[in-house]
Structures are given as structure tokens and as C-alpha cells.
CSV table of C-alpha atoms in Angstrom, one decimal:
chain,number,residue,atom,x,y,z
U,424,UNK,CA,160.4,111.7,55.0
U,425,UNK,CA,163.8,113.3,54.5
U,426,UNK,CA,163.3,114.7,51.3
U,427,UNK,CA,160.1,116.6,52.6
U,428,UNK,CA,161.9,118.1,55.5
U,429,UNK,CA,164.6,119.1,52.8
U,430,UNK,CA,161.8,120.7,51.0
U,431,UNK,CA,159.8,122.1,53.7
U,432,UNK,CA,163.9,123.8,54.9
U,433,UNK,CA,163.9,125.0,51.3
U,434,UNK,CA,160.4,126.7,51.3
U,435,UNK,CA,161.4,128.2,54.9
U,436,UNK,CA,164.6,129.7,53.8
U,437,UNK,CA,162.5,131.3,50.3
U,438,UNK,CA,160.1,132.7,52.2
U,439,UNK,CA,162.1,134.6,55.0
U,440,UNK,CA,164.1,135.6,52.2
U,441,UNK,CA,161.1,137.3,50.6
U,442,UNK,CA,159.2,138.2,53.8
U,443,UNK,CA,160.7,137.1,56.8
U,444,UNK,CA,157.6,137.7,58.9
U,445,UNK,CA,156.0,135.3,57.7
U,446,UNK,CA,154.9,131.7,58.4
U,447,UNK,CA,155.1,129.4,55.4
U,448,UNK,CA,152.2,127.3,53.6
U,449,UNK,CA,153.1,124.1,52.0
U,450,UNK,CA,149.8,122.6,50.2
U,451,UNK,CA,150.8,118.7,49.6
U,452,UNK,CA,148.4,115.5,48.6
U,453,UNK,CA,147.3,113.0,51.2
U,454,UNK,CA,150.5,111.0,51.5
U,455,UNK,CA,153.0,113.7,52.1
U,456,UNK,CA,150.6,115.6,53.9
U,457,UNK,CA,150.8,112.6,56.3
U,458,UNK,CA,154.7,113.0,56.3
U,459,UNK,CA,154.9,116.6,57.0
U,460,UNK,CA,152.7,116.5,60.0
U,461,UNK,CA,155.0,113.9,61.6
U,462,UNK,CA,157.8,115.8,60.6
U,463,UNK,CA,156.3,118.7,62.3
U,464,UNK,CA,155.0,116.8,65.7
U,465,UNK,CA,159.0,115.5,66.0
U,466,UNK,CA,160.9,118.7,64.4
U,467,UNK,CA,160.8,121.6,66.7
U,468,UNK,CA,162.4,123.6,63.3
U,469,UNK,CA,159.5,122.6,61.5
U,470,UNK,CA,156.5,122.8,63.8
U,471,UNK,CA,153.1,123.9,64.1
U,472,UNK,CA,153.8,127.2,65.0
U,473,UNK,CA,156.3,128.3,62.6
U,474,UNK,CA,154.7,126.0,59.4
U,475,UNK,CA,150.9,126.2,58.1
U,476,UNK,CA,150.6,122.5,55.9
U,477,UNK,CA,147.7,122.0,54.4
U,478,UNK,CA,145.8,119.0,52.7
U,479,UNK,CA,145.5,119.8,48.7
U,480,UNK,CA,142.2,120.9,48.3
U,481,UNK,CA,142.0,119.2,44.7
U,482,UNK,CA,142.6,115.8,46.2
U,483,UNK,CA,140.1,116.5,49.3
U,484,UNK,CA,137.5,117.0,46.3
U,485,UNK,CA,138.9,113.8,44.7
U,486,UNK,CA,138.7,111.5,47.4
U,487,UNK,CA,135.1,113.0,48.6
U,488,UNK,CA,133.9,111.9,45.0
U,489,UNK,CA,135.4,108.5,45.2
U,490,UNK,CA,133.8,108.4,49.0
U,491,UNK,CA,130.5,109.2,47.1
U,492,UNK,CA,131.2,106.8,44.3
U,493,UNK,CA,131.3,104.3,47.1
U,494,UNK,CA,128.0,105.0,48.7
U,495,UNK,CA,126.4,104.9,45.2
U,496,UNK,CA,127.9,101.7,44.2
U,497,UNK,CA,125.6,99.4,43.7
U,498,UNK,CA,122.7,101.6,43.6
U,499,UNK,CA,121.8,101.2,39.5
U,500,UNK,CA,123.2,105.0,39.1
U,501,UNK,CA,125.5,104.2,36.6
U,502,UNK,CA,122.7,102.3,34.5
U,503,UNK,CA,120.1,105.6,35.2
U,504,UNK,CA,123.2,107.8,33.7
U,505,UNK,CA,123.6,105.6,31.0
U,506,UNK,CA,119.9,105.3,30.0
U,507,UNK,CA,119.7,109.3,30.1
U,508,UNK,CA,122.2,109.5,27.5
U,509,UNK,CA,124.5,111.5,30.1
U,510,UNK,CA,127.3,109.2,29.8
U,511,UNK,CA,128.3,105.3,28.3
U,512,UNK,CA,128.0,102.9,30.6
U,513,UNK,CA,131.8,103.1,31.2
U,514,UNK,CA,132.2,106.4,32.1
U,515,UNK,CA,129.3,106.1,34.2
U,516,UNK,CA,131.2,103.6,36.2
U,517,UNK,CA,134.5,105.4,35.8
U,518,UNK,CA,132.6,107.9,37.1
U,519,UNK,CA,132.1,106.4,40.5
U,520,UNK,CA,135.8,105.8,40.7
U,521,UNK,CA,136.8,110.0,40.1
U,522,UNK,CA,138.4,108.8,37.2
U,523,UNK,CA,138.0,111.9,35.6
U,524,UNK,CA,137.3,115.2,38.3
U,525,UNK,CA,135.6,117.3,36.1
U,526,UNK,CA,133.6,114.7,34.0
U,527,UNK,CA,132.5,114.1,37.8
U,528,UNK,CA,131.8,116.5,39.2
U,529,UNK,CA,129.4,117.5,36.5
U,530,UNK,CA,127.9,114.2,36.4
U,531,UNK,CA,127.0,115.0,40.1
U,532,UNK,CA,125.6,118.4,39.7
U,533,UNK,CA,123.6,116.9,37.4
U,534,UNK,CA,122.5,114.0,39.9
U,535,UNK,CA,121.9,116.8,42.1
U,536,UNK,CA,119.2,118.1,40.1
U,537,UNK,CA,117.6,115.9,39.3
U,538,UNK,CA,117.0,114.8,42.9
U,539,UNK,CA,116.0,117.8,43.9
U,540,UNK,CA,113.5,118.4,40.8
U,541,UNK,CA,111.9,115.0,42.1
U,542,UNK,CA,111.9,116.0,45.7
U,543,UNK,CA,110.0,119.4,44.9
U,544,UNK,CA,107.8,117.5,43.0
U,545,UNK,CA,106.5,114.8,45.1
U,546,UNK,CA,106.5,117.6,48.0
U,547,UNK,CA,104.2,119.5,45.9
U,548,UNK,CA,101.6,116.3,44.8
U,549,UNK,CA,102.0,115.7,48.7
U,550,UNK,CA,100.6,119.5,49.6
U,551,UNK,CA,98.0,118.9,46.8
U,552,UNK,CA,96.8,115.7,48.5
U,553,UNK,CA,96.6,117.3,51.5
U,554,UNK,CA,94.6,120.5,50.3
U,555,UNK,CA,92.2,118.3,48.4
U,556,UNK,CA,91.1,116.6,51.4
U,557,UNK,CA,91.4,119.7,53.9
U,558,UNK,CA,92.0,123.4,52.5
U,559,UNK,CA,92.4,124.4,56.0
U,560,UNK,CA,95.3,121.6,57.1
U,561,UNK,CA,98.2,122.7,58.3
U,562,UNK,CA,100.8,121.6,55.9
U,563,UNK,CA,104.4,120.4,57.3
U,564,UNK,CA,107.5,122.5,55.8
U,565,UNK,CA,110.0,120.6,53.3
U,566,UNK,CA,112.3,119.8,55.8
U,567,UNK,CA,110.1,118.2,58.0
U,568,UNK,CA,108.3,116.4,55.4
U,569,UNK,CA,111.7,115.2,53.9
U,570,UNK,CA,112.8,113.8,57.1
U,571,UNK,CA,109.2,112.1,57.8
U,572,UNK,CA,109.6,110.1,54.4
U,573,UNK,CA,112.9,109.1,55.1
U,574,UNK,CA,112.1,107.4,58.4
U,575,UNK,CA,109.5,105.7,56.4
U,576,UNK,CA,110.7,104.6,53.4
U,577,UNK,CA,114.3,103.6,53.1
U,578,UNK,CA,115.1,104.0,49.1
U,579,UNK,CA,113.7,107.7,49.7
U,580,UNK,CA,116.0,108.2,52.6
U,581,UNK,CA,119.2,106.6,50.6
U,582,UNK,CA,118.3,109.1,47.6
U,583,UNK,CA,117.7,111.9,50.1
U,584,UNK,CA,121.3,111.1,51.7
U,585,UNK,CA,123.0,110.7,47.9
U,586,UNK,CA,121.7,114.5,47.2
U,587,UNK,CA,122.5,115.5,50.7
U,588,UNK,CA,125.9,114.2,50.2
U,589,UNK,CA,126.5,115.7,46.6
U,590,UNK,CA,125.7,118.9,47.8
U,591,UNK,CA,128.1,118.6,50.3
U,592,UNK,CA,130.5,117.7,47.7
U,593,UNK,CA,129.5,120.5,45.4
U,594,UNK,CA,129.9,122.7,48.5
U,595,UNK,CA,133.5,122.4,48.4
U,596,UNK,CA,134.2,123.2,45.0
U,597,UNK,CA,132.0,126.4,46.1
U,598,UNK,CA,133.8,127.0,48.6
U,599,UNK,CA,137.0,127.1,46.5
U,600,UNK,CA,135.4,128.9,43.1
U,601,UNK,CA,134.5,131.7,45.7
U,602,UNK,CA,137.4,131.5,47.9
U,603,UNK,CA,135.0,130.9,51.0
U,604,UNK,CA,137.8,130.2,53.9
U,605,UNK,CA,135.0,129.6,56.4
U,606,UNK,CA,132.3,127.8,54.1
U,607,UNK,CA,135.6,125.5,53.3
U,608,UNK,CA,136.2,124.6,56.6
U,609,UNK,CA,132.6,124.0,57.6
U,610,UNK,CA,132.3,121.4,54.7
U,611,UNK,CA,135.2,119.9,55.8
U,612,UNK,CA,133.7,119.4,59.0
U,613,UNK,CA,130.1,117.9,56.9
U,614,UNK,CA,132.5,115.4,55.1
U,615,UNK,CA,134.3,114.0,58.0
U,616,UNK,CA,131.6,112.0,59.5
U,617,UNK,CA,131.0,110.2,55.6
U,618,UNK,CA,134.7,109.7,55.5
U,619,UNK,CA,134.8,107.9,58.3
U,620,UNK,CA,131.3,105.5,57.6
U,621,UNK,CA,132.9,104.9,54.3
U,622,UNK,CA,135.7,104.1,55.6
U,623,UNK,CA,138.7,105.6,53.4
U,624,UNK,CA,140.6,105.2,56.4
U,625,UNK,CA,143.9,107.7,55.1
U,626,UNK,CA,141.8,110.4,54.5
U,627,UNK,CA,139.5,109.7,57.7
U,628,UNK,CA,142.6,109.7,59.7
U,629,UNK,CA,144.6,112.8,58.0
U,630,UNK,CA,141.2,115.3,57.3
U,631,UNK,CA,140.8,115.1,60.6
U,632,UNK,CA,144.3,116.8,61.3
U,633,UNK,CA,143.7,118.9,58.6
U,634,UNK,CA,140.1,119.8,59.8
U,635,UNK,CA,141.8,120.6,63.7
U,636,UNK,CA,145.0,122.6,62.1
U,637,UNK,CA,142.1,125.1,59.9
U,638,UNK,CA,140.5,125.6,63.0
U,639,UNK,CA,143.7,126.6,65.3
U,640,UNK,CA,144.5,129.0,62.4
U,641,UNK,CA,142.9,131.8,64.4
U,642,UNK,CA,145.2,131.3,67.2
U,643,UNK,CA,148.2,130.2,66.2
U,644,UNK,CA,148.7,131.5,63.1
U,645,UNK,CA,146.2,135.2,62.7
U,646,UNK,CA,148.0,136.8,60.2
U,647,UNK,CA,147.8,133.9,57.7
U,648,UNK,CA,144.1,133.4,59.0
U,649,UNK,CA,143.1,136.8,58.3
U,650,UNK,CA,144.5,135.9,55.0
U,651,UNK,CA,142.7,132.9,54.1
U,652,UNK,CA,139.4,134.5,55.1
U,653,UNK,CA,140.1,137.0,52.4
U,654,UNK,CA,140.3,134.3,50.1
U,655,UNK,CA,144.4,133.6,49.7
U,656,UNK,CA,144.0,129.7,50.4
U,657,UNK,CA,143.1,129.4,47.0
U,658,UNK,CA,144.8,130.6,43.9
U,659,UNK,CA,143.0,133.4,41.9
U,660,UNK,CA,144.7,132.9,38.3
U,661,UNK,CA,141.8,135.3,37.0
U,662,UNK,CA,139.7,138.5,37.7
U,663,UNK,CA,136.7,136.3,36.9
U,664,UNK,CA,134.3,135.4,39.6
U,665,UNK,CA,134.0,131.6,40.4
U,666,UNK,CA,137.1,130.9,39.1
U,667,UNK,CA,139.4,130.3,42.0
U,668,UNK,CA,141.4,127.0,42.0
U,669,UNK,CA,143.1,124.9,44.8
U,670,UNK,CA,146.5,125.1,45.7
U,671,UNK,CA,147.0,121.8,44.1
U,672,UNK,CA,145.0,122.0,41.5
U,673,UNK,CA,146.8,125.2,40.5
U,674,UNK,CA,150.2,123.8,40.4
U,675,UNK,CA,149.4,120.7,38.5
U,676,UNK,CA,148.0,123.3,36.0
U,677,UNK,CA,151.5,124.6,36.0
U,678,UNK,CA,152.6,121.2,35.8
U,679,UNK,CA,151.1,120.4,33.0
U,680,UNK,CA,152.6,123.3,31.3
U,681,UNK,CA,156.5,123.1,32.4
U,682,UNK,CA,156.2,119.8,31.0
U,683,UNK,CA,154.6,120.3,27.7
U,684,UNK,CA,153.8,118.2,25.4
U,685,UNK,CA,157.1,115.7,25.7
U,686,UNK,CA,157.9,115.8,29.4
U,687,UNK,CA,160.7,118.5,30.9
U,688,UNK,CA,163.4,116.8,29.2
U,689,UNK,CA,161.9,117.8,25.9
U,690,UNK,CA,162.4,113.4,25.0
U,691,UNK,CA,159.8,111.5,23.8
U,692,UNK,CA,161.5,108.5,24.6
U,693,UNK,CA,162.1,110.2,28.0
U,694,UNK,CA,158.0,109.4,28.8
């Protein structure tokens, strides 16, 4: 804990040297993100409203994989991705563990397709049953008919929740990609529920804080709120459109270059 207050009184000096108006905004993982906020709840010098922390959005994407990974454990998915030809059996089950965050989230969007491809298409056989027997029946909209199945059948209504949930997922890499301030927090606020049911009980306990501090943003902090909403909580590296990273996931990228190909102390032995 001392070594992040040291940091966080390092940040704090930098950036009142460069604009002193201005709150500072540390992104850190789940762990130190834990230790900051205490620091902040017993640190006048450090609190709430002179300090924005925030949860790295990189590992919120991580561990919302792994919370989905979770809920499809069990479920044959890795077998269906393997019998595709998607991926080998072990990176289908590597998969379920985030192993890999891009491999993934791919794998997902994929998922996601698929399901819905399905879904439209047993909607659709479903409206043509009902116009063969009655062209004049009033035929119920997809959402309705969606949620009538699921209370009904309870593999359609675990598949239903997987694509509900992956889209969920996928929303939050939108809503970095397009630097969506709003659409991120409301996603965060979708997740929280599943993060509690599957029980990651770090992340249920810390989003949470991280979820209530977005919200205050408004109020205590309106300047860096008005700032977020134009997109600055994420790093624009490019002019590109959907190409907007997390704060975390930008400085691991930077990471990986400061360090090369033999670590910083240029030592192979050093690894």
C-alpha cells in the first residue's frame, strides 16, 4: 500500500506541474485498484475529490470473459468450437479461461452469431407455422417470443442468456473502440449483476466501487467528466475509427515495447 501512495504522490506532483487545475487519473488492475481506494477512503491527500482511480478497462474485459467462460463451462461449447473447425480442442478450453483476450474475444463474436443466426431462424419457421394455420394471427414480436421460449424450455433460455451475456461482453469492447463514456458505464452496470451470480467475488466487490465512482464523476469531478464523455477515458493511438484502447491495455502496449525483445535490462539471462 505504501508504494501506491508513493506513486499516486508522484502522479499528483507531475500533473500539477503540467496543469495544476487538474485532478489526476490513475487507471490500475483489480488488485491495486483495491489498494488505492483504501488509500483514498483513509488519506485525506489522496481522496475522492482530489483523485479520479479507475479500474483498467482491459482487465474489466478480461475477467467478464472469464465470468463467461464460467457460465459456459460445462455446456459442450468447447466441443461445438472444436467440431466447427474454429479452434483445437485446447484452445477452445483455454478459451473459457481468457487465456488469450483477443483469440477470445473473437471466438465470442463468433458465438454471438451464430446464436443469433439460429434465433432468427427458428423465429421465422415459428411465424411460418403460425401463418400456415391462420394468415390473419396476430404474430408476437421477437422479444416476446424469445422470452415465451425461455420460460418454456430451459436449454433455449441458457443459450438465450450465453448470447445475451456475450453481447454484453462485446458491448464493452464497443464501448471502448468508440470511446462511448456513457455506453461504458451502462455496461458496467449490465455486468455487475453476472459478476456477482458468478461469483468472482474481487471483481463483484471492486466494480461495484468502480461502477459508483463513474457515476459521481458528474459531480465531483465535471471537468474530467466532460472529458470522458468526449472520449478521453480511453487512449486514441490512431485517427482510425474503432480503434480506441483502454488505459491499460495501452500501456502494456508500451510495455511491451520499453522492454523489447530481452527485457529493460537489454539481458537475456536477466528474463
Amino acid at each position: 500500500m505504501a508504494m501506491i501512495a508513493h506513486s499516486m504522490r508522484v502522479i499528483k506532483v507531475a500533473v500539477k506541474h503540467v496543469n495544476p487545475s487538474q485532478a489526476p487519473v490513475i487507471a490500475l488492475d483489480q488488485p491495486l485498484f483495491a489498494l488505492a481506494k483504501q488509500i483514498q477512503w483513509k488519506i485525506p491527500e489522496f481522496g475522492e475529490d482530489k483523485f479520479v482511480v479507475m479500474m483498467g478497462g482491459l482487465h474489466i474485459e478480461m475477467a467478464s470473459f472469464k465470468m463467461l467462460g464460467k457460465w459456459l463451462s460445462g455446456s459442450g461449447w468447447p466441443e461445438v468450437m472444436c467440431n466447427a473447425g474454429i479452434a483445437t480442442q485446447g484452445i477452445a478450453e483455454s478459451i473459457l479461461s481468457t487465456s488469450h483476450v483477443t483469440r477470445t474475444r473473437r471466438a465470442h463474436q463468433v458465438t454471438a452469431e451464430s446464436l443469433f443466426i439460429l434465433l432468427n431462424k427458428a423465429y421465422n419457421q415459428y411465424k411460418a407455422s403460425l401463418l400456415e394455420e391462420n394468415e390473419h394471427c396476430n404474430i408476437p414480436a421477437f422479444a416476446d417470443w424469445k422470452e415465451e421460449r425461455a420460460t418454456k424450455s430451459p436449454h433455449f433460455h441458457y443459450w438465450a442468456s450465453v448470447l445475451d451475456l456475450e453481447l454484453m461482453c462485446l458491448l464493452l469492447v464497443r464501448a471502448f473502440r468508440e470511446a462511448d463514456f456513457p455506453l461504458y458505464v451502462d455496461t458496467i452496470r449490465k455486468i455487475l449483476p453476472w459478476m456477482f451470480v458468478m461469483d468472482p467475488p474481487n471483481y463483484s466487490r471492486w466494480l461495484s466501487v468502480h461502477y459508483r465512482d463513474m457515476c459521481l464523476l458528474p459531480s465531483k469531478h465535471p471537468d474530467i467528466y466532460n472529458h470522458f464523455s468526449d472520449g478521453a477515458f480511453v487512449v486514441h493511438k490512431t485517427t482510425r475509427v474503432f480503434s480506441s484502447t483502454a488505459l491499460d491495455h495501452a500501456h502494456q502496449q508500451v510495455n511491451a515495447v520499453v522492454k523489447g525483445e530481452v527485457g529493460l535490462t537489454e539481458h537475456p539471462a536477466a528474463l
